[in-house]
Structures are given as C-alpha cells and as structure tokens.
Amino acid sequence: MKIKELKFIRTGAALLLSSALFLTACGGTASSTAGSGTESAGAEVTETEATSAAADTEEGQQETASTYVAATCPTSYVSDDEYALATEWNSCDDTALAAVMKKAAAGEPVTIALIGGSITQGTISSGSIDSEVETKEDYADRFCDWWSETFPDTEFTFINAGIGGTDSYLGVHRVEEDVLQYSPDLVLVEFSVNDSDSTTYEKTYDNLVRKILKSDSSPAVMLLFMGQTNGATAQAKHLLVGFNYALPMVSYYNVIKDMMDNGVYSAEELSGDEVHPSSLGHAITGEILWKYLSNVYAGMDSYGDPEPFTADPVTSEKYMDAQILDSNDVTPDDLGTFAESDACYQYPNGWQTEEGDGGITFTATFQNLGILYYAMTNGLSGQFDIYVDGEAVYKIDADFSGGWGNAIEAKEVYSSDAAAEHTVEIRKADGSTGDVFTLLGLMVS
C-alpha cells in the first residue's frame, strides 16, 4: 500500500510541490548502463532486506542506497530504437545527475525544479487516441514520479516553474525568483517549442542554462527538447548549448519524428493542436525521461564527484544578471494614467492604464531593457510606444484579439554597450486601436 502526502504552495509564478511517499515494500527493475543502452531486469528487494539495510550509520545509509532499484516504468510506447534516437548524443556527462541520485539514496532532502512553457506547466491537448491512454498525466508528473517511487523514503520538493506561452528570454529573467532561490539539486529545462531556431534564442537559452549551472547550489541540469508535430523546434540551437556543456539531453522531437515517419503514430494522435502533446505525447515524453533516469541510476555508484562548472560561454553573458522589476522593486517617477494592477495572477505587481495617454515613467540602471506585458484578447488593449531617454525605441502591440487566450509577453526593446542610468517612458501610440496597456514589469540586465 502506498500513502502519498502532497502539499502545494503558490509562490510568484512557480508552483511548489512537496512530496513524501512511504511504501510498505520496495521493488521494481533497474536498467543497464548509465546514460544509454538497453534495459535489463534488476533484483527484487523484499521489505525485510530493505529494512535491515537501513542501519542508522553512514555505512548503513550507503548500503540502503545500493539496495534500492529504479521504479518500473508504467508505459511501453517507446521501442529501444526510438529511445536510442532520444539519447543519441555521446557527449552527455551524467556525473552531476548521478550525484543527485546518491543524495536521494542517502535519505537527504532533494529539491527538483522544472522550468519551461505550457508543456511543462501541464497543458495536454486532445489527441485522437487519448481514450486508449490509461493515465492522463503530464510529463512533469511522470518525471517527478520516478524520483518519488525510486526513493520512497526521501523527502522531495518539486518546483514546477512552467508558464504557458513563455520563452527562454523571459526564463533567464525569472529563473532566480522562480527556481534558484529554492537551492535546487536538479533543474530540467524545456523551451524548445516556445523558442525559435535563431541566434537570439541560442543566446537567451545559453544564459539561462549558465545561470542555473553557476548558481549557489550548483545543481545538475537536464535539457528536454520538445517539438511540434509540424516540425517546429529550437532543438538545433539548444543542442549546441547542451553539447558544449556536456549536459544530459533527451529529445522528444527525435522520437515523434521517427514515429510519424514510420507510421507508428500520426500527428493527430500525438497532438490535438500541433503544439502541445496529447496524453499519448506526454506519456512518451515521460517514458523516455524515465528510462534515462533508470539507466543513470543503474550505474550510479560508478560515478565520481561532479567537477565545478567552469566551461566558457557558448555565446556571450549578456543576461547573466537579468531580473524583473515590478512595483515591489521600483517606484515610477510619474504614474501618468497608470495605476498599480494585479490583472495577471502570475505577475500581480504591475501597472495598468485603461484610458488617457499612459505616460508612466521610470528611472533605472541597465544595459539591456525588455518590457514584460499582458497581451489580451478582449480588444481593449492597444499599441504603446517605449521611450528610452526621450527617444522612441519600440512600439508594442498588446492587442491579442482572436488569440488563444490572454498571454504573458516579453519583448527586448533596447540594448547598449554598457550599463547606465536611463529614463523609461511608456506612452500610448498615435492611432492606437485601444486604450488599455498592462505593464507587468521592466526586464533589465
């Protein structure tokens, strides 16, 4: 019998889940070599064996770690050949990931975070054969289940920092607040659907990953490459980052491309909207992650201690000190027709104007400036000009009429060679089709 205790905490944009699971017996199968390869059965562990191994000494804790086996994967959608496509990069170094497993096996508390877009947040589209998928669970839950079920006596804190419609440009600005302040041991990064295959996103993704790797808790990092059924993905650019840092990388996109090419599953079965995986798609994602973790776990004791991260940047460190300034951090010099607003629950400390010319003005120090705003579908939002030191630098269109829903948008509007103090003004543009503008924060670096 399994007893599961869950505690949800909403803080900022991230969802925290603390989980403690207790089993009356341990059992399952482990996979073979670390990182890649075919699966092999592990030994069953009885309740008596597991209990006797749990001596209250360091030696006893190590023995307990060696007797655990990886939880059995609940699905079997992915063949060995398809799994090999998901993990085809021999450059991956799983040492840091194995260190997290050793910590969990020793019974120490472990914090695991996921950051990404709506797929990580948990959006599941309606695939044409979802009725045949027994468990309707998103990939993030399946990923966290592996840890909880493999280490049933370990206290885990799971942080889901997925926000729909967001990319790694916003990610690098929000990762400190949403993830790093909780000192994670492991962070999984998923932005290959919301980022485009461009050098701009290669830079923001590079900075996001570096910021995580260089943070105080020195977490292990895994990269998950998702992709749309129409072929759109930023995997190629993200792969360059992962390859240069020798990070564990898993590609859902490689798997579904092969499945569609060979008639295993159709696009309509894998996704109901081309973008978000169906229940089947999430199950496939969870399965390849599950197998990867199990393979690393099988060779866990063969890994040494991870080395400090010292790799040179793939691009430039443009956004390493990036942050978001909202009404808790900065006071406008002039509100104009704006007032403080909580219109967006993920970013409730913003400002909004509903009439007049706007004219909110700030003084801030930065080298690069982005605007975080709410694009709404009700037809009331308009076009607003952004001024830096009195010069118009960008026009933002916050009208998202006919869109899929109100969306958090982040646009870089200004970049320079050095940090300096600047004035920033947001004013309604001539000919604006609406009077509303919802400013969620200034993105500075």
Short mmCIF file of C-alpha atoms in Angstrom, two decimals:
data_model
loop_
_atom_site.label_atom_id
_atom_site.label_comp_id
_atom_site.label_asym_id
_atom_site.label_seq_id
_atom_site.Cartn_x
_atom_site.Cartn_y
_atom_site.Cartn_z
CA MET A 1 0.00 0.00 0.00
CA LYS A 2 1.29 3.44 -0.88
CA ILE A 3 0.44 6.57 1.07
CA LYS A 4 1.10 9.86 -0.64
CA GLU A 5 1.11 13.22 1.13
CA LEU A 6 1.12 16.33 -1.05
CA LYS A 7 1.45 19.98 -0.17
CA PHE A 8 1.01 22.67 -2.81
CA ILE A 9 2.39 26.17 -2.31
CA ARG A 10 1.80 29.00 -4.79
CA THR A 11 4.67 31.47 -4.78
CA GLY A 12 5.20 34.00 -7.55
CA ALA A 13 4.99 32.33 -10.95
CA ALA A 14 6.14 28.91 -9.75
CA LEU A 15 4.21 26.02 -8.24
CA LEU A 16 5.96 24.12 -5.44
CA LEU A 17 5.04 20.58 -4.58
CA SER A 18 6.48 18.91 -1.50
CA SER A 19 6.02 15.17 -1.52
CA ALA A 20 6.77 12.44 1.00
CA LEU A 21 5.92 8.88 -0.03
CA PHE A 22 6.00 5.79 2.15
CA LEU A 23 5.99 2.18 0.89
CA THR A 24 5.50 -0.98 2.90
CA ALA A 25 7.83 -2.72 0.47
CA CYS A 26 10.36 -1.77 -2.20
CA GLY A 27 10.56 -3.45 -5.56
CA GLY A 28 10.99 -2.96 -9.32
CA THR A 29 13.53 -3.29 -12.06
CA ALA A 30 16.65 -1.35 -12.90
CA SER A 31 18.04 -0.62 -16.34
CA SER A 32 21.57 -1.35 -17.50
CA THR A 33 24.40 1.03 -18.38
CA ALA A 34 24.42 4.66 -17.35
CA GLY A 35 23.09 7.22 -19.83
CA SER A 36 22.12 4.94 -22.71
CA GLY A 37 21.65 1.35 -23.76
CA THR A 38 19.09 -1.41 -23.46
CA GLU A 39 17.17 -2.25 -20.30
CA SER A 40 17.84 -5.27 -18.09
CA ALA A 41 15.97 -6.62 -15.11
CA GLY A 42 17.17 -5.84 -11.60
CA ALA A 43 16.76 -7.85 -8.42
CA GLU A 44 13.61 -7.69 -6.33
CA VAL A 45 14.14 -6.19 -2.86
CA THR A 46 11.96 -7.51 -0.08
CA GLU A 47 10.68 -5.46 2.84
CA THR A 48 12.95 -7.36 5.22
CA GLU A 49 16.05 -6.70 3.10
CA ALA A 50 15.25 -3.01 2.76
CA THR A 51 14.65 -2.66 6.49
CA SER A 52 17.77 -4.49 7.59
CA ALA A 53 19.89 -2.36 5.24
CA ALA A 54 18.68 0.86 6.83
CA ALA A 55 21.23 0.96 9.64
CA ASP A 56 21.49 4.30 11.36
CA THR A 57 25.10 4.81 10.28
CA GLU A 58 26.80 6.28 7.25
CA GLU A 59 27.73 2.75 6.16
CA GLY A 60 24.15 1.64 6.62
CA GLN A 61 22.87 4.58 4.57
CA GLN A 62 25.21 3.67 1.73
CA GLU A 63 24.01 0.06 1.88
CA THR A 64 20.42 1.28 1.70
CA ALA A 65 21.27 3.28 -1.42
CA SER A 66 22.73 0.22 -3.12
CA THR A 67 19.66 -1.95 -2.41
CA TYR A 68 17.09 0.40 -3.93
CA VAL A 69 16.11 -0.30 -7.51
CA ALA A 70 14.62 2.09 -10.03
CA ALA A 71 10.84 2.17 -10.18
CA THR A 72 9.31 0.25 -13.07
CA CYS A 73 8.23 2.44 -15.98
CA PRO A 74 4.41 2.41 -16.19
CA THR A 75 4.29 2.67 -20.02
CA SER A 76 5.86 0.93 -23.01
CA TYR A 77 5.25 3.16 -26.02
CA VAL A 78 8.93 3.69 -26.93
CA SER A 79 11.00 0.97 -28.56
CA ASP A 80 14.73 0.51 -27.94
CA ASP A 81 15.50 2.01 -31.35
CA GLU A 82 13.27 5.02 -30.69
CA TYR A 83 14.82 5.54 -27.27
CA ALA A 84 18.26 5.49 -28.87
CA LEU A 85 17.15 8.43 -31.05
CA ALA A 86 16.07 10.34 -27.94
CA THR A 87 19.51 9.97 -26.38
CA GLU A 88 21.82 9.88 -29.39
CA TRP A 89 24.48 12.26 -28.02
CA ASN A 90 27.50 10.50 -26.55
CA SER A 91 28.84 13.79 -25.14
CA CYS A 92 26.45 13.74 -22.17
CA ASP A 93 28.07 13.63 -18.74
CA ASP A 94 25.69 12.21 -16.15
CA THR A 95 28.00 12.66 -13.15
CA ALA A 96 26.05 15.56 -11.62
CA LEU A 97 22.74 13.77 -12.20
CA ALA A 98 24.10 10.63 -10.51
CA ALA A 99 25.20 12.78 -7.56
CA VAL A 100 21.58 13.88 -7.03
CA MET A 101 20.52 10.23 -7.05
CA LYS A 102 23.19 9.40 -4.46
CA LYS A 103 21.90 12.21 -2.27
CA ALA A 104 18.35 10.89 -2.56
CA ALA A 105 19.52 7.34 -1.86
CA ALA A 106 21.23 8.55 1.31
CA GLY A 107 17.88 9.87 2.53
CA GLU A 108 18.79 13.55 2.32
CA PRO A 109 16.08 16.05 1.23
CA VAL A 110 16.21 16.79 -2.50
CA THR A 111 14.76 19.72 -4.45
CA ILE A 112 13.95 19.24 -8.14
CA ALA A 113 12.72 22.02 -10.45
CA LEU A 114 11.35 22.19 -13.97
CA ILE A 115 11.26 25.41 -15.97
CA GLY A 116 9.62 25.85 -19.36
CA GLY A 117 6.44 26.84 -21.15
CA SER A 118 2.90 25.47 -21.22
CA ILE A 119 4.04 21.89 -21.87
CA THR A 120 5.94 21.93 -18.58
CA GLN A 121 3.08 23.78 -16.90
CA GLY A 122 0.92 20.76 -17.78
CA THR A 123 -1.10 21.60 -20.89
CA ILE A 124 -2.36 18.43 -22.58
CA SER A 125 -4.07 18.68 -25.99
CA SER A 126 -6.77 16.28 -27.17
CA GLY A 127 -5.14 13.58 -29.27
CA SER A 128 -7.29 11.29 -31.39
CA ILE A 129 -6.47 8.13 -29.36
CA ASP A 130 -6.20 9.62 -25.89
CA SER A 131 -9.03 7.34 -24.75
CA GLU A 132 -6.58 4.44 -25.07
CA VAL A 133 -4.04 6.08 -22.76
CA GLU A 134 -4.69 4.68 -19.31
CA THR A 135 -3.20 7.53 -17.22
CA LYS A 136 -3.78 11.15 -18.28
CA GLU A 137 -0.67 12.63 -16.68
CA ASP A 138 1.67 15.34 -17.95
CA TYR A 139 5.36 14.62 -18.41
CA ALA A 140 6.38 16.70 -15.38
CA ASP A 141 4.32 14.49 -13.07
CA ARG A 142 5.81 11.34 -14.63
CA PHE A 143 9.31 12.76 -14.23
CA CYS A 144 8.70 13.55 -10.55
CA ASP A 145 7.03 10.17 -10.02
CA TRP A 146 10.29 8.43 -10.95
CA TRP A 147 12.11 10.17 -8.11
CA SER A 148 9.38 9.64 -5.53
CA GLU A 149 8.91 5.97 -6.40
CA THR A 150 12.61 5.15 -6.73
CA PHE A 151 13.47 6.80 -3.39
CA PRO A 152 10.29 6.31 -1.33
CA ASP A 153 11.83 7.35 1.99
CA THR A 154 13.31 10.61 0.71
CA GLU A 155 11.64 13.99 1.16
CA PHE A 156 11.34 15.75 -2.19
CA THR A 157 10.36 19.30 -3.05
CA PHE A 158 9.21 19.58 -6.66
CA ILE A 159 9.01 23.03 -8.26
CA ASN A 160 7.04 23.38 -11.48
CA ALA A 161 8.05 26.76 -12.94
CA GLY A 162 6.31 26.25 -16.28
CA ILE A 163 4.38 29.27 -17.59
CA GLY A 164 2.34 29.00 -20.79
CA GLY A 165 3.49 30.97 -23.81
CA THR A 166 6.85 31.96 -22.34
CA ASP A 167 10.34 31.53 -23.77
CA SER A 168 13.94 31.38 -22.54
CA TYR A 169 14.25 35.19 -22.86
CA LEU A 170 11.71 35.57 -20.07
CA GLY A 171 13.11 32.41 -18.46
CA VAL A 172 16.57 33.89 -17.88
CA HIS A 173 14.97 36.94 -16.24
CA ARG A 174 12.67 34.95 -13.93
CA VAL A 175 14.75 31.86 -13.08
CA GLU A 176 16.25 33.40 -9.92
CA GLU A 177 12.85 34.21 -8.44
CA ASP A 178 11.02 31.11 -9.64
CA VAL A 179 13.71 28.43 -9.26
CA LEU A 180 17.16 29.33 -7.94
CA GLN A 181 16.08 30.92 -4.68
CA TYR A 182 14.98 27.43 -3.57
CA SER A 183 18.51 25.98 -3.98
CA PRO A 184 17.56 23.15 -6.35
CA ASP A 185 19.63 19.99 -6.69
CA LEU A 186 18.39 19.35 -10.24
CA VAL A 187 16.75 21.57 -12.87
CA LEU A 188 15.12 20.30 -16.06
CA VAL A 189 14.90 22.96 -18.81
CA GLU A 190 12.24 22.83 -21.56
CA PHE A 191 11.91 25.72 -24.03
CA SER A 192 12.43 24.15 -27.47
CA VAL A 193 8.82 24.73 -28.57
CA ASN A 194 8.45 28.33 -27.41
CA ASP A 195 11.93 29.42 -28.55
CA SER A 196 12.57 29.76 -32.28
CA ASP A 197 15.59 28.32 -34.09
CA SER A 198 17.52 31.59 -34.02
CA THR A 199 20.77 33.01 -32.68
CA THR A 200 18.80 35.30 -30.34
CA TYR A 201 17.27 32.33 -28.56
CA GLU A 202 20.58 30.47 -28.61
CA LYS A 203 21.92 33.37 -26.53
CA THR A 204 19.00 33.58 -24.09
CA TYR A 205 18.95 29.79 -23.67
CA ASP A 206 22.73 29.71 -23.16
CA ASN A 207 22.49 32.40 -20.48
CA LEU A 208 19.58 30.64 -18.78
CA VAL A 209 21.45 27.33 -18.60
CA ARG A 210 24.69 29.02 -17.45
CA LYS A 211 22.82 30.97 -14.80
CA ILE A 212 21.44 27.72 -13.38
CA LEU A 213 24.78 25.87 -13.54
CA LYS A 214 26.64 28.76 -11.85
CA SER A 215 24.06 29.33 -9.11
CA ASP A 216 24.93 28.81 -5.44
CA SER A 217 23.53 25.27 -5.15
CA SER A 218 25.45 24.09 -8.28
CA PRO A 219 22.51 21.99 -9.50
CA ALA A 220 22.61 19.26 -12.09
CA VAL A 221 20.87 20.29 -15.31
CA MET A 222 18.92 18.18 -17.81
CA LEU A 223 17.76 19.51 -21.18
CA LEU A 224 14.48 18.33 -22.72
CA PHE A 225 13.98 19.05 -26.42
CA MET A 226 10.29 19.15 -27.34
CA GLY A 227 8.96 19.82 -30.82
CA GLN A 228 5.72 20.45 -32.65
CA THR A 229 4.25 17.79 -34.91
CA ASN A 230 4.71 20.20 -37.84
CA GLY A 231 8.48 20.08 -37.29
CA ALA A 232 8.99 23.40 -35.49
CA THR A 233 11.61 23.21 -32.73
CA ALA A 234 14.62 25.11 -31.42
CA GLN A 235 16.42 21.83 -30.73
CA ALA A 236 19.31 22.58 -33.11
CA LYS A 237 20.28 25.79 -31.29
CA HIS A 238 19.63 24.36 -27.83
CA LEU A 239 21.66 21.28 -28.69
CA LEU A 240 24.76 23.43 -29.22
CA VAL A 241 24.47 24.66 -25.65
CA GLY A 242 23.99 21.21 -24.20
CA PHE A 243 26.80 19.73 -26.26
CA ASN A 244 29.31 22.38 -25.18
CA TYR A 245 28.45 21.89 -21.51
CA ALA A 246 28.22 18.05 -21.81
CA LEU A 247 24.74 18.06 -20.23
CA PRO A 248 22.23 15.20 -20.20
CA MET A 249 19.93 15.77 -23.20
CA VAL A 250 16.69 14.00 -24.12
CA SER A 251 14.77 14.61 -27.36
CA TYR A 252 11.03 14.01 -27.60
CA TYR A 253 11.18 15.62 -31.03
CA ASN A 254 13.53 12.95 -32.42
CA VAL A 255 11.20 10.22 -31.19
CA ILE A 256 7.93 11.56 -32.57
CA LYS A 257 9.52 12.49 -35.91
CA ASP A 258 10.62 8.89 -36.31
CA MET A 259 7.22 7.62 -35.14
CA MET A 260 5.37 9.80 -37.68
CA ASP A 261 7.82 8.97 -40.50
CA ASN A 262 7.34 5.25 -39.89
CA GLY A 263 3.58 5.29 -39.32
CA VAL A 264 3.75 4.27 -35.67
CA TYR A 265 1.60 7.23 -34.59
CA SER A 266 0.08 10.08 -36.57
CA ALA A 267 0.38 13.79 -35.82
CA GLU A 268 -3.28 13.81 -34.74
CA GLU A 269 -2.62 11.05 -32.24
CA LEU A 270 0.41 12.79 -30.77
CA SER A 271 -1.11 16.28 -30.55
CA GLY A 272 -4.52 17.86 -30.93
CA ASP A 273 -3.15 21.28 -31.88
CA GLU A 274 0.34 20.59 -33.37
CA VAL A 275 1.99 22.33 -30.38
CA HIS A 276 1.05 20.58 -27.13
CA PRO A 277 1.48 16.83 -26.70
CA SER A 278 -1.64 14.76 -26.21
CA SER A 279 -1.90 12.37 -23.27
CA LEU A 280 -0.05 9.92 -25.51
CA GLY A 281 2.64 12.52 -26.26
CA HIS A 282 3.13 13.31 -22.58
CA ALA A 283 3.32 9.60 -21.79
CA ILE A 284 6.03 9.16 -24.45
CA THR A 285 7.96 12.12 -23.01
CA GLY A 286 7.65 10.73 -19.50
CA GLU A 287 8.78 7.31 -20.67
CA ILE A 288 12.00 8.48 -22.33
CA LEU A 289 12.84 10.57 -19.25
CA TRP A 290 12.01 7.61 -17.01
CA LYS A 291 14.31 5.32 -19.00
CA TYR A 292 17.12 7.87 -19.00
CA LEU A 293 16.96 8.26 -15.24
CA SER A 294 16.78 4.49 -14.72
CA ASN A 295 19.83 3.93 -16.91
CA VAL A 296 21.87 6.50 -14.99
CA TYR A 297 20.63 5.04 -11.71
CA ALA A 298 21.79 1.54 -12.69
CA GLY A 299 25.38 2.80 -12.85
CA MET A 300 25.03 5.38 -10.08
CA ASP A 301 27.84 4.03 -7.91
CA SER A 302 30.32 4.10 -10.80
CA TYR A 303 30.29 7.91 -10.97
CA GLY A 304 32.69 10.10 -9.02
CA ASP A 305 32.03 13.56 -7.65
CA PRO A 306 30.96 16.24 -10.16
CA GLU A 307 33.50 18.88 -11.11
CA PRO A 308 32.73 22.61 -10.63
CA PHE A 309 31.23 24.21 -13.73
CA THR A 310 33.94 26.22 -15.50
CA ALA A 311 33.05 25.98 -19.20
CA ASP A 312 33.32 29.09 -21.36
CA PRO A 313 30.03 30.55 -22.62
CA VAL A 314 28.71 29.36 -25.97
CA THR A 315 27.56 32.90 -26.82
CA SER A 316 28.04 35.93 -24.56
CA GLU A 317 27.00 36.50 -20.97
CA LYS A 318 24.53 39.24 -21.85
CA TYR A 319 21.78 38.23 -19.46
CA MET A 320 23.57 36.66 -16.51
CA ASP A 321 22.34 39.33 -14.07
CA ALA A 322 18.89 39.61 -15.65
CA GLN A 323 15.94 40.39 -13.38
CA ILE A 324 12.37 41.67 -13.47
CA LEU A 325 11.49 44.92 -11.69
CA ASP A 326 7.85 45.26 -10.64
CA SER A 327 6.03 47.51 -8.20
CA ASN A 328 7.78 45.78 -5.30
CA ASP A 329 11.17 46.79 -6.69
CA VAL A 330 10.80 50.18 -8.36
CA THR A 331 8.63 53.27 -7.85
CA PRO A 332 7.66 55.17 -11.00
CA ASP A 333 8.80 58.78 -11.23
CA ASP A 334 5.38 59.55 -12.73
CA LEU A 335 2.41 57.20 -12.96
CA GLY A 336 0.67 59.19 -15.68
CA THR A 337 -2.70 57.49 -16.21
CA PHE A 338 -1.39 54.14 -14.94
CA ALA A 339 -2.25 52.59 -11.57
CA GLU A 340 -0.95 49.52 -9.80
CA SER A 341 -2.65 46.37 -11.07
CA ASP A 342 -2.94 42.63 -10.35
CA ALA A 343 -4.60 41.80 -13.69
CA CYS A 344 -2.17 38.89 -14.31
CA TYR A 345 -2.06 36.37 -11.47
CA GLN A 346 1.45 35.12 -12.33
CA TYR A 347 2.76 38.70 -12.17
CA PRO A 348 0.36 40.55 -9.86
CA ASN A 349 2.57 43.55 -9.05
CA GLY A 350 2.28 45.51 -12.28
CA TRP A 351 0.63 48.66 -13.57
CA GLN A 352 -2.27 49.24 -15.96
CA THR A 353 -3.79 52.16 -17.82
CA GLU A 354 -7.37 51.98 -19.07
CA GLU A 355 -7.71 55.48 -20.51
CA GLY A 356 -5.66 58.52 -21.42
CA ASP A 357 -2.15 58.61 -22.85
CA GLY A 358 -0.37 56.44 -20.29
CA GLY A 359 2.88 58.25 -19.64
CA ILE A 360 4.29 56.09 -16.85
CA THR A 361 7.98 57.00 -16.32
CA PHE A 362 10.83 55.22 -14.51
CA THR A 363 14.48 55.79 -13.74
CA ALA A 364 16.54 52.59 -13.82
CA THR A 365 20.09 51.42 -14.47
CA PHE A 366 20.58 48.83 -17.21
CA GLN A 367 22.45 47.85 -20.33
CA ASN A 368 19.54 45.95 -21.85
CA LEU A 369 15.83 46.60 -21.38
CA GLY A 370 12.81 44.42 -22.00
CA ILE A 371 9.13 45.04 -21.39
CA LEU A 372 7.00 42.36 -19.74
CA TYR A 373 3.34 42.95 -20.52
CA TYR A 374 -0.06 41.27 -20.80
CA ALA A 375 -1.50 40.85 -24.30
CA MET A 376 -5.27 40.44 -24.01
CA THR A 377 -7.96 39.07 -26.30
CA ASN A 378 -10.83 41.40 -25.33
CA GLY A 379 -10.00 44.01 -27.98
CA LEU A 380 -9.44 46.79 -25.42
CA SER A 381 -5.63 46.77 -25.42
CA GLY A 382 -3.72 48.99 -27.81
CA GLN A 383 -0.33 49.96 -29.18
CA PHE A 384 2.11 51.79 -26.90
CA ASP A 385 5.48 53.40 -27.63
CA ILE A 386 8.52 52.77 -25.44
CA TYR A 387 10.90 55.71 -24.94
CA VAL A 388 14.43 55.49 -23.50
CA ASP A 389 15.95 58.86 -22.56
CA GLY A 390 13.25 60.59 -24.57
CA GLU A 391 13.83 58.63 -27.79
CA ALA A 392 11.19 56.22 -29.13
CA VAL A 393 12.85 52.79 -29.36
CA TYR A 394 9.99 50.30 -29.81
CA LYS A 395 6.22 50.02 -30.40
CA ILE A 396 4.41 47.26 -28.51
CA ASP A 397 1.08 45.88 -29.70
CA ALA A 398 -0.80 44.50 -26.68
CA ASP A 399 -3.96 43.69 -28.68
CA PHE A 400 -4.29 39.90 -28.96
CA SER A 401 -7.84 39.81 -30.33
CA GLY A 402 -8.61 36.41 -31.79
CA GLY A 403 -5.67 34.80 -30.00
CA TRP A 404 -5.68 31.58 -27.97
CA GLY A 405 -6.01 33.49 -24.68
CA ASN A 406 -4.50 36.31 -22.66
CA ALA A 407 -0.74 35.93 -22.94
CA ILE A 408 2.32 37.00 -20.98
CA GLU A 409 4.68 38.61 -23.50
CA ALA A 410 8.31 39.70 -23.15
CA LYS A 411 9.99 41.95 -25.72
CA GLU A 412 13.52 43.28 -25.68
CA VAL A 413 13.26 46.94 -26.66
CA TYR A 414 16.72 48.39 -26.02
CA SER A 415 20.32 47.20 -25.90
CA SER A 416 23.58 49.13 -25.45
CA ASP A 417 27.29 48.58 -24.88
CA ALA A 418 27.39 49.44 -21.17
CA ALA A 419 25.11 49.82 -18.18
CA ALA A 420 23.96 53.35 -17.39
CA GLU A 421 21.10 55.17 -15.70
CA HIS A 422 18.19 55.77 -18.08
CA THR A 423 14.67 57.14 -18.05
CA VAL A 424 11.96 54.90 -19.48
CA GLU A 425 8.51 56.08 -20.54
CA ILE A 426 5.53 54.12 -21.88
CA ARG A 427 3.00 56.20 -23.78
CA LYS A 428 0.02 55.39 -25.99
CA ALA A 429 0.97 55.49 -29.68
CA ASP A 430 -0.76 57.74 -32.21
CA GLY A 431 -3.62 55.85 -33.81
CA SER A 432 -3.72 53.17 -31.10
CA THR A 433 -6.68 50.82 -31.53
CA GLY A 434 -7.20 50.55 -27.76
CA ASP A 435 -6.65 52.42 -24.50
CA VAL A 436 -5.52 49.56 -22.22
CA PHE A 437 -1.92 48.58 -21.54
CA THR A 438 -0.90 46.22 -18.73
CA LEU A 439 2.76 46.51 -17.75
CA LEU A 440 3.91 43.51 -15.69
CA GLY A 441 7.49 44.61 -15.18
CA LEU A 442 10.74 46.02 -16.56
CA MET A 443 13.24 43.34 -17.63
CA VAL A 444 16.72 44.66 -17.01
CA SER A 445 20.22 43.27 -17.40
#
